[in-house]
Amino acid sequence: MSSPSPLLRLSGVIAALVFVAAVIGFGAGLDGYAQARHPVALLGAQGMPHALGFNLLGFMLPGLLAVVVAECLRRQLPATAGWAPRVGSQMLLLAGLAFAAMGVLPLDVDDLHGLASQLHASAWMVWVLGFVAGALLLGTARLRDTQGRALGGVAPACGVVAALAAFALQGVLPAPLSQRLAFACWAVWLALALPLSRAR
């Protein structure tokens, strides 16, 4: 229930900044890559230049830092916390691990229906479902807490928009843009989760 250290409180901000910088930087360095037309996972796909670097900085490091954020939020829960915030914090931890797993299980652009690509897609699905469920469960529980009400407003909003981007807007927006919107919601939540949280 103690407040995380100043360094830990910055872990989500660092994760969000590293992820955004990796997508922009590696995207700019890859000939022919367009943010509006190509998926983020292409930057770390098998055989792509600097794929390992992107997977480390774009997926693995932000994912592991997201695990730190989720664990800090879990440790802030009081002993009397109900099942919703507890399950929510665990789902957010799972989402962080799944995000890191996307870097461990890179896409295979030569075989989008092969095992490697299916594993990457599965990690993405676990990430988005874990994030949406976790943000909604933990966030709505914080709405009833005067000290955590700011996080209670941001987390569900990010979760709802991420869900819409991942599942409902695929036919409205180009897939790379809807995917980036889901990632942006996650990055916003990461950057704000600990600064807006309060130990109770």
mmCIF file of C-alpha atoms in Angstrom, residues 107-108 111-124:
data_model
loop_
_atom_site.group_PDB
_atom_site.id
_atom_site.type_symbol
_atom_site.label_atom_id
_atom_site.label_comp_id
_atom_site.label_asym_id
_atom_site.label_seq_id
_atom_site.Cartn_x
_atom_site.Cartn_y
_atom_site.Cartn_z
ATOM 1 C CA LEU A 107 5.927 -11.921 -37.342
ATOM 2 C CA ASP A 108 6.919 -13.962 -40.411
ATOM 3 C CA ASP A 111 4.150 -16.932 -44.159
ATOM 4 C CA LEU A 112 1.359 -14.967 -42.497
ATOM 5 C CA HIS A 113 -0.557 -18.172 -41.805
ATOM 6 C CA GLY A 114 2.442 -20.061 -40.429
ATOM 7 C CA LEU A 115 3.147 -20.912 -36.811
ATOM 8 C CA ALA A 116 5.394 -17.898 -36.130
ATOM 9 C CA SER A 117 2.817 -15.416 -37.391
ATOM 10 C CA GLN A 118 0.009 -17.189 -35.527
ATOM 11 C CA LEU A 119 1.982 -17.041 -32.280
ATOM 12 C CA HIS A 120 2.638 -13.339 -32.784
ATOM 13 C CA ALA A 121 -1.056 -12.734 -33.496
ATOM 14 C CA SER A 122 -1.983 -14.715 -30.388
ATOM 15 C CA ALA A 123 0.341 -12.590 -28.254
ATOM 16 C CA TRP A 124 -1.267 -9.461 -29.711
#
